[in-house]
């Protein structure tokens, strides 16, 4: 069904695998198109509770395949510069469709995440890195302006000064420094990485799915709105969740001292 990605499903957890290991999962327009199609399918699937994004083989993603991008979008490397100002934007949006997933997304950095590949990880809600992983926003080392949302996601995640350092220098950081900087939320030993990724996903998936989806929406809405606006929004959404079967099940389970069995209703 897909040539550049693979999709795996298990108990409400969907894993999207960037599947071009021979190029360290470099990002091409075709891969982006397939990812956007998967996202559209997930938006119609009420059984999905968590989405994991990872790479096949030893890398998460080495970033944009610059040769492919130049050829497929009509960009040129000499003369007066790019001939199609909108071409990179279309490329970005295919991959950043991951931000439209309505359930929590986890970027599982099984290996290096470089350039646009690192930005793709930032576009997810959460990030966990293998201790062997490295992360770098290397655009300026190539003499090009950062793309794929780098200047949007990075300052919001780590602060302006740290974003300046990482983007100005293009330096590559290891997993432990990435954790200290706030680039990733967890680090796991390579030999336990898959187990810890799935355990985290299952922990999230075990919570009330309606409440989690609405909470995700509220968190990102809160970045753009005032406290007063968010209190109104929270009041409306919380009142609605009180009417769901999941809320009744959650409260009943607490009274009975057992784990809740949420059905997403």
mmCIF file of C-alpha atoms in Angstrom:
data_model
loop_
_atom_site.group_PDB
_atom_site.id
_atom_site.type_symbol
_atom_site.label_atom_id
_atom_site.label_comp_id
_atom_site.label_asym_id
_atom_site.label_seq_id
_atom_site.Cartn_x
_atom_site.Cartn_y
_atom_site.Cartn_z
ATOM 1 C CA UNK A 1 0.000 0.000 0.000
ATOM 2 C CA UNK A 2 2.878 2.348 0.832
ATOM 3 C CA UNK A 3 6.409 2.357 -0.560
ATOM 4 C CA UNK A 4 8.130 4.815 1.772
ATOM 5 C CA UNK A 5 6.416 4.204 5.100
ATOM 6 C CA UNK A 6 4.973 1.270 7.008
ATOM 7 C CA UNK A 7 1.950 1.337 9.308
ATOM 8 C CA UNK A 8 1.532 -1.022 12.258
ATOM 9 C CA UNK A 9 -1.506 -1.275 14.546
ATOM 10 C CA UNK A 10 -1.914 -2.847 17.976
ATOM 11 C CA UNK A 11 -4.542 -2.171 20.644
ATOM 12 C CA UNK A 12 -5.356 1.381 19.595
ATOM 13 C CA UNK A 13 -1.691 2.293 19.081
ATOM 14 C CA UNK A 14 -0.622 3.091 15.521
ATOM 15 C CA UNK A 15 3.073 3.110 14.643
ATOM 16 C CA UNK A 16 4.118 4.940 11.484
ATOM 17 C CA UNK A 17 7.574 3.861 10.333
ATOM 18 C CA UNK A 18 9.644 5.974 7.936
ATOM 19 C CA UNK A 19 10.845 3.143 5.732
ATOM 20 C CA UNK A 20 13.822 4.181 3.611
ATOM 21 C CA UNK A 21 16.655 2.733 5.707
ATOM 22 C CA UNK A 22 19.050 2.650 2.750
ATOM 23 C CA UNK A 23 19.046 6.477 2.842
ATOM 24 C CA UNK A 24 18.692 6.755 6.637
ATOM 25 C CA UNK A 25 15.024 7.549 6.027
ATOM 26 C CA UNK A 26 15.688 10.743 4.102
ATOM 27 C CA UNK A 27 12.502 12.682 3.431
ATOM 28 C CA UNK A 28 11.142 12.849 -0.111
ATOM 29 C CA UNK A 29 7.933 14.300 -1.571
ATOM 30 C CA UNK A 30 6.625 10.757 -2.074
ATOM 31 C CA UNK A 31 7.209 9.903 1.588
ATOM 32 C CA UNK A 32 5.477 13.112 2.641
ATOM 33 C CA UNK A 33 2.501 12.353 0.419
ATOM 34 C CA UNK A 34 2.145 8.902 1.960
ATOM 35 C CA UNK A 35 2.400 10.301 5.483
ATOM 36 C CA UNK A 36 -0.322 12.862 4.777
ATOM 37 C CA UNK A 37 -2.568 10.085 3.445
ATOM 38 C CA UNK A 38 -2.074 8.049 6.598
ATOM 39 C CA UNK A 39 -2.882 11.074 8.755
ATOM 40 C CA UNK A 40 -6.115 11.613 6.809
ATOM 41 C CA UNK A 41 -7.063 7.981 7.417
ATOM 42 C CA UNK A 42 -6.289 8.231 11.129
ATOM 43 C CA UNK A 43 -8.523 11.275 11.464
ATOM 44 C CA UNK A 44 -11.460 9.062 10.489
ATOM 45 C CA UNK A 45 -10.548 6.228 12.864
ATOM 46 C CA UNK A 46 -12.087 6.621 16.314
ATOM 47 C CA UNK A 47 -10.283 3.516 17.600
ATOM 48 C CA UNK A 48 -6.857 5.203 17.457
ATOM 49 C CA UNK A 49 -5.596 6.424 20.829
ATOM 50 C CA UNK A 50 -1.864 7.069 20.297
ATOM 51 C CA UNK A 51 0.367 7.456 17.236
ATOM 52 C CA UNK A 52 4.087 6.649 17.303
ATOM 53 C CA UNK A 53 6.396 7.978 14.573
ATOM 54 C CA UNK A 54 9.774 6.306 14.150
ATOM 55 C CA UNK A 55 12.368 5.339 11.560
ATOM 56 C CA UNK A 56 13.332 1.966 10.143
ATOM 57 C CA UNK A 57 16.882 0.813 10.799
ATOM 58 C CA UNK A 58 19.512 2.849 12.623
ATOM 59 C CA UNK A 59 18.158 6.370 11.999
ATOM 60 C CA UNK A 60 14.970 8.289 12.695
ATOM 61 C CA UNK A 61 15.560 10.501 9.658
ATOM 62 C CA UNK A 62 18.567 12.131 8.041
ATOM 63 C CA UNK A 63 16.338 14.985 6.880
ATOM 64 C CA UNK A 64 15.252 16.207 3.496
ATOM 65 C CA UNK A 65 16.707 14.545 0.440
ATOM 66 C CA UNK A 66 18.015 17.785 -1.060
ATOM 67 C CA UNK A 67 18.756 16.357 -4.494
ATOM 68 C CA UNK A 68 15.273 14.882 -4.771
ATOM 69 C CA UNK A 69 13.677 18.091 -3.506
ATOM 70 C CA UNK A 70 15.511 20.221 -6.065
ATOM 71 C CA UNK A 71 14.604 17.887 -8.935
ATOM 72 C CA UNK A 72 10.974 17.221 -8.035
ATOM 73 C CA UNK A 73 9.976 20.779 -7.125
ATOM 74 C CA UNK A 74 11.883 22.662 -9.830
ATOM 75 C CA UNK A 75 14.288 24.379 -7.449
ATOM 76 C CA UNK A 76 17.599 25.437 -8.981
ATOM 77 C CA UNK A 77 20.983 25.762 -7.331
ATOM 78 C CA UNK A 78 22.476 28.615 -9.296
ATOM 79 C CA UNK A 79 21.607 31.790 -11.111
ATOM 80 C CA UNK A 80 18.953 33.861 -9.371
ATOM 81 C CA UNK A 81 17.995 31.233 -6.798
ATOM 82 C CA UNK A 82 14.846 29.177 -6.367
ATOM 83 C CA UNK A 83 12.317 29.475 -9.154
ATOM 84 C CA UNK A 84 9.316 28.259 -7.112
ATOM 85 C CA UNK A 85 8.924 30.008 -3.774
ATOM 86 C CA UNK A 86 5.961 27.812 -2.833
ATOM 87 C CA UNK A 87 7.674 24.486 -3.502
ATOM 88 C CA UNK A 88 9.353 24.055 -0.089
ATOM 89 C CA UNK A 89 6.070 25.013 1.607
ATOM 90 C CA UNK A 90 4.234 22.146 -0.085
ATOM 91 C CA UNK A 91 7.005 19.762 0.955
ATOM 92 C CA UNK A 92 6.825 20.949 4.579
ATOM 93 C CA UNK A 93 3.057 20.648 4.782
ATOM 94 C CA UNK A 94 3.007 17.036 3.674
ATOM 95 C CA UNK A 95 5.195 16.029 6.597
ATOM 96 C CA UNK A 96 3.753 18.480 9.104
ATOM 97 C CA UNK A 97 0.355 16.897 8.550
ATOM 98 C CA UNK A 98 1.407 14.914 11.639
ATOM 99 C CA UNK A 99 0.358 17.985 13.654
ATOM 100 C CA UNK A 100 -3.247 17.389 12.567
ATOM 101 C CA UNK A 101 -3.486 14.005 14.275
ATOM 102 C CA UNK A 102 -6.224 14.341 16.891
ATOM 103 C CA UNK A 103 -4.625 11.963 19.409
ATOM 104 C CA UNK A 104 -1.238 12.170 21.183
ATOM 105 C CA UNK A 105 1.785 11.642 18.940
ATOM 106 C CA UNK A 106 5.156 10.324 20.097
ATOM 107 C CA UNK A 107 8.346 10.728 18.058
ATOM 108 C CA UNK A 108 10.475 7.692 18.877
ATOM 109 C CA UNK A 109 14.036 8.661 17.972
ATOM 110 C CA UNK A 110 15.557 5.241 17.486
ATOM 111 C CA UNK A 111 18.590 6.883 15.879
ATOM 112 C CA UNK A 112 19.834 10.173 14.475
ATOM 113 C CA UNK A 113 17.340 12.944 13.650
ATOM 114 C CA UNK A 114 18.985 15.587 11.492
ATOM 115 C CA UNK A 115 17.755 18.749 9.774
ATOM 116 C CA UNK A 116 14.169 18.387 8.619
ATOM 117 C CA UNK A 117 14.116 15.010 10.362
ATOM 118 C CA UNK A 118 14.704 16.731 13.700
ATOM 119 C CA UNK A 119 11.929 19.208 12.877
ATOM 120 C CA UNK A 120 9.551 16.352 12.151
ATOM 121 C CA UNK A 121 10.247 15.024 15.642
ATOM 122 C CA UNK A 122 9.472 18.466 17.121
ATOM 123 C CA UNK A 123 6.132 18.456 15.312
ATOM 124 C CA UNK A 124 5.004 15.541 17.484
ATOM 125 C CA UNK A 125 3.560 16.089 20.954
ATOM 126 C CA UNK A 126 6.178 14.037 22.786
ATOM 127 C CA UNK A 127 9.670 12.732 22.086
ATOM 128 C CA UNK A 128 11.682 9.823 23.429
ATOM 129 C CA UNK A 129 15.252 9.158 22.266
ATOM 130 C CA UNK A 130 17.468 6.127 22.293
ATOM 131 C CA UNK A 131 20.680 6.838 24.158
ATOM 132 C CA UNK A 132 22.446 6.246 20.824
ATOM 133 C CA UNK A 133 20.464 8.966 19.045
ATOM 134 C CA UNK A 134 21.771 12.386 18.057
ATOM 135 C CA UNK A 135 19.811 15.468 17.043
ATOM 136 C CA UNK A 136 20.901 18.420 14.929
ATOM 137 C CA UNK A 137 19.366 21.328 13.043
ATOM 138 C CA UNK A 138 22.140 21.499 10.477
ATOM 139 C CA UNK A 139 20.582 23.855 7.924
ATOM 140 C CA UNK A 140 23.077 26.699 8.351
ATOM 141 C CA UNK A 141 25.980 24.253 7.996
ATOM 142 C CA UNK A 142 24.693 23.771 4.449
ATOM 143 C CA UNK A 143 24.303 27.500 3.892
ATOM 144 C CA UNK A 144 20.511 27.339 3.782
ATOM 145 C CA UNK A 145 17.767 28.845 5.917
ATOM 146 C CA UNK A 146 16.054 26.479 8.376
ATOM 147 C CA UNK A 147 12.777 25.006 7.170
ATOM 148 C CA UNK A 148 10.138 22.421 8.152
ATOM 149 C CA UNK A 149 8.991 24.676 10.989
ATOM 150 C CA UNK A 150 12.378 24.843 12.734
ATOM 151 C CA UNK A 151 12.079 28.524 13.653
ATOM 152 C CA UNK A 152 8.527 27.945 14.908
ATOM 153 C CA UNK A 153 8.855 24.750 16.940
ATOM 154 C CA UNK A 154 12.329 25.147 18.410
ATOM 155 C CA UNK A 155 11.972 28.495 20.278
ATOM 156 C CA UNK A 156 8.633 27.363 21.688
ATOM 157 C CA UNK A 157 10.160 24.143 22.951
ATOM 158 C CA UNK A 158 13.561 25.187 24.323
ATOM 159 C CA UNK A 159 13.420 29.008 24.473
ATOM 160 C CA UNK A 160 14.828 31.714 22.245
ATOM 161 C CA UNK A 161 18.479 31.625 23.340
ATOM 162 C CA UNK A 162 18.830 27.859 23.074
ATOM 163 C CA UNK A 163 17.077 27.900 19.718
ATOM 164 C CA UNK A 164 19.532 30.555 18.527
ATOM 165 C CA UNK A 165 22.465 28.408 19.635
ATOM 166 C CA UNK A 166 21.188 25.270 17.923
ATOM 167 C CA UNK A 167 20.145 27.002 14.707
ATOM 168 C CA UNK A 168 23.071 29.440 14.376
ATOM 169 C CA UNK A 169 25.724 26.762 14.933
ATOM 170 C CA UNK A 170 23.933 23.785 13.412
ATOM 171 C CA UNK A 171 25.659 21.662 16.042
ATOM 172 C CA UNK A 172 24.596 18.100 16.766
ATOM 173 C CA UNK A 173 23.746 17.083 20.335
ATOM 174 C CA UNK A 174 23.599 13.647 21.915
ATOM 175 C CA UNK A 175 20.530 12.232 23.638
ATOM 176 C CA UNK A 176 21.514 13.289 27.149
ATOM 177 C CA UNK A 177 22.116 16.905 26.125
ATOM 178 C CA UNK A 178 18.872 16.826 24.156
ATOM 179 C CA UNK A 179 17.100 15.799 27.366
ATOM 180 C CA UNK A 180 18.738 18.621 29.345
ATOM 181 C CA UNK A 181 17.793 21.162 26.677
ATOM 182 C CA UNK A 182 14.202 19.947 26.537
ATOM 183 C CA UNK A 183 14.420 18.680 22.962
ATOM 184 C CA UNK A 184 13.264 15.253 24.137
ATOM 185 C CA UNK A 185 11.178 14.222 27.128
ATOM 186 C CA UNK A 186 12.706 10.825 27.863
ATOM 187 C CA UNK A 187 15.867 8.867 27.058
ATOM 188 C CA UNK A 188 16.039 5.080 27.049
ATOM 189 C CA UNK A 189 18.897 2.588 26.657
ATOM 190 C CA UNK A 190 19.091 1.301 23.094
ATOM 191 C CA UNK A 191 18.433 -2.284 24.158
ATOM 192 C CA UNK A 192 15.251 -1.267 26.022
ATOM 193 C CA UNK A 193 14.099 1.435 23.632
ATOM 194 C CA UNK A 194 11.243 -0.363 21.884
ATOM 195 C CA UNK A 195 9.874 -1.645 25.187
ATOM 196 C CA UNK A 196 9.908 1.797 26.803
ATOM 197 C CA UNK A 197 8.311 3.470 23.784
ATOM 198 C CA UNK A 198 5.431 1.012 23.796
ATOM 199 C CA UNK A 199 5.028 1.210 27.576
ATOM 200 C CA UNK A 200 4.675 5.000 27.353
ATOM 201 C CA UNK A 201 2.171 4.711 24.508
ATOM 202 C CA UNK A 202 0.123 2.144 26.434
ATOM 203 C CA UNK A 203 0.106 4.358 29.519
ATOM 204 C CA UNK A 204 -1.373 7.204 27.475
ATOM 205 C CA UNK A 205 -3.776 4.878 25.653
ATOM 206 C CA UNK A 206 -5.149 3.614 28.965
ATOM 207 C CA UNK A 207 -6.523 7.067 29.837
ATOM 208 C CA UNK A 208 -9.975 8.228 28.742
ATOM 209 C CA UNK A 209 -9.687 8.749 24.973
ATOM 210 C CA UNK A 210 -12.271 11.522 24.707
ATOM 211 C CA UNK A 211 -10.686 13.439 27.570
ATOM 212 C CA UNK A 212 -7.194 12.993 26.120
ATOM 213 C CA UNK A 213 -8.220 14.228 22.665
ATOM 214 C CA UNK A 214 -9.907 17.303 24.106
ATOM 215 C CA UNK A 215 -6.960 17.949 26.421
ATOM 216 C CA UNK A 216 -4.574 17.918 23.475
ATOM 217 C CA UNK A 217 -6.777 20.418 21.672
ATOM 218 C CA UNK A 218 -6.913 22.646 24.749
ATOM 219 C CA UNK A 219 -3.146 22.612 25.323
ATOM 220 C CA UNK A 220 -2.376 23.901 21.837
ATOM 221 C CA UNK A 221 -5.271 26.329 21.958
ATOM 222 C CA UNK A 222 -3.844 27.682 25.215
ATOM 223 C CA UNK A 223 -0.623 28.717 23.509
ATOM 224 C CA UNK A 224 -2.599 31.190 21.396
ATOM 225 C CA UNK A 225 -5.267 32.407 23.825
ATOM 226 C CA UNK A 226 -5.546 34.281 27.132
ATOM 227 C CA UNK A 227 -6.180 32.668 30.514
ATOM 228 C CA UNK A 228 -9.752 33.997 30.549
ATOM 229 C CA UNK A 229 -10.450 32.510 27.120
ATOM 230 C CA UNK A 230 -8.985 29.176 28.171
ATOM 231 C CA UNK A 231 -11.027 29.060 31.389
ATOM 232 C CA UNK A 232 -14.163 29.466 29.277
ATOM 233 C CA UNK A 233 -12.973 26.748 26.897
ATOM 234 C CA UNK A 234 -12.050 24.351 29.717
ATOM 235 C CA UNK A 235 -15.388 24.909 31.448
ATOM 236 C CA UNK A 236 -17.267 24.051 28.265
ATOM 237 C CA UNK A 237 -15.203 20.963 27.459
ATOM 238 C CA UNK A 238 -15.135 19.624 31.016
ATOM 239 C CA UNK A 239 -18.902 20.004 31.325
ATOM 240 C CA UNK A 240 -19.323 18.013 28.129
ATOM 241 C CA UNK A 241 -17.003 15.195 29.237
ATOM 242 C CA UNK A 242 -19.041 14.814 32.434
ATOM 243 C CA UNK A 243 -21.875 13.557 30.204
ATOM 244 C CA UNK A 244 -19.836 10.739 28.622
ATOM 245 C CA UNK A 245 -19.857 7.049 29.492
ATOM 246 C CA UNK A 246 -16.079 7.272 29.947
ATOM 247 C CA UNK A 247 -16.489 9.780 32.777
ATOM 248 C CA UNK A 248 -18.983 7.543 34.550
ATOM 249 C CA UNK A 249 -16.691 4.555 34.083
ATOM 250 C CA UNK A 250 -13.671 6.482 35.358
ATOM 251 C CA UNK A 251 -15.432 7.608 38.523
ATOM 252 C CA UNK A 252 -16.979 4.176 39.106
ATOM 253 C CA UNK A 253 -13.588 2.511 38.698
ATOM 254 C CA UNK A 254 -12.067 4.884 41.239
ATOM 255 C CA UNK A 255 -14.810 4.071 43.751
ATOM 256 C CA UNK A 256 -14.327 0.339 43.133
ATOM 257 C CA UNK A 257 -10.516 0.670 43.287
ATOM 258 C CA UNK A 258 -9.916 -0.894 39.866
ATOM 259 C CA UNK A 259 -8.502 0.167 36.508
ATOM 260 C CA UNK A 260 -11.090 1.870 34.254
ATOM 261 C CA UNK A 261 -12.188 0.281 30.992
ATOM 262 C CA UNK A 262 -12.717 3.231 28.686
ATOM 263 C CA UNK A 263 -14.701 2.741 25.483
ATOM 264 C CA UNK A 264 -14.366 6.186 23.933
ATOM 265 C CA UNK A 265 -18.050 7.016 24.376
#
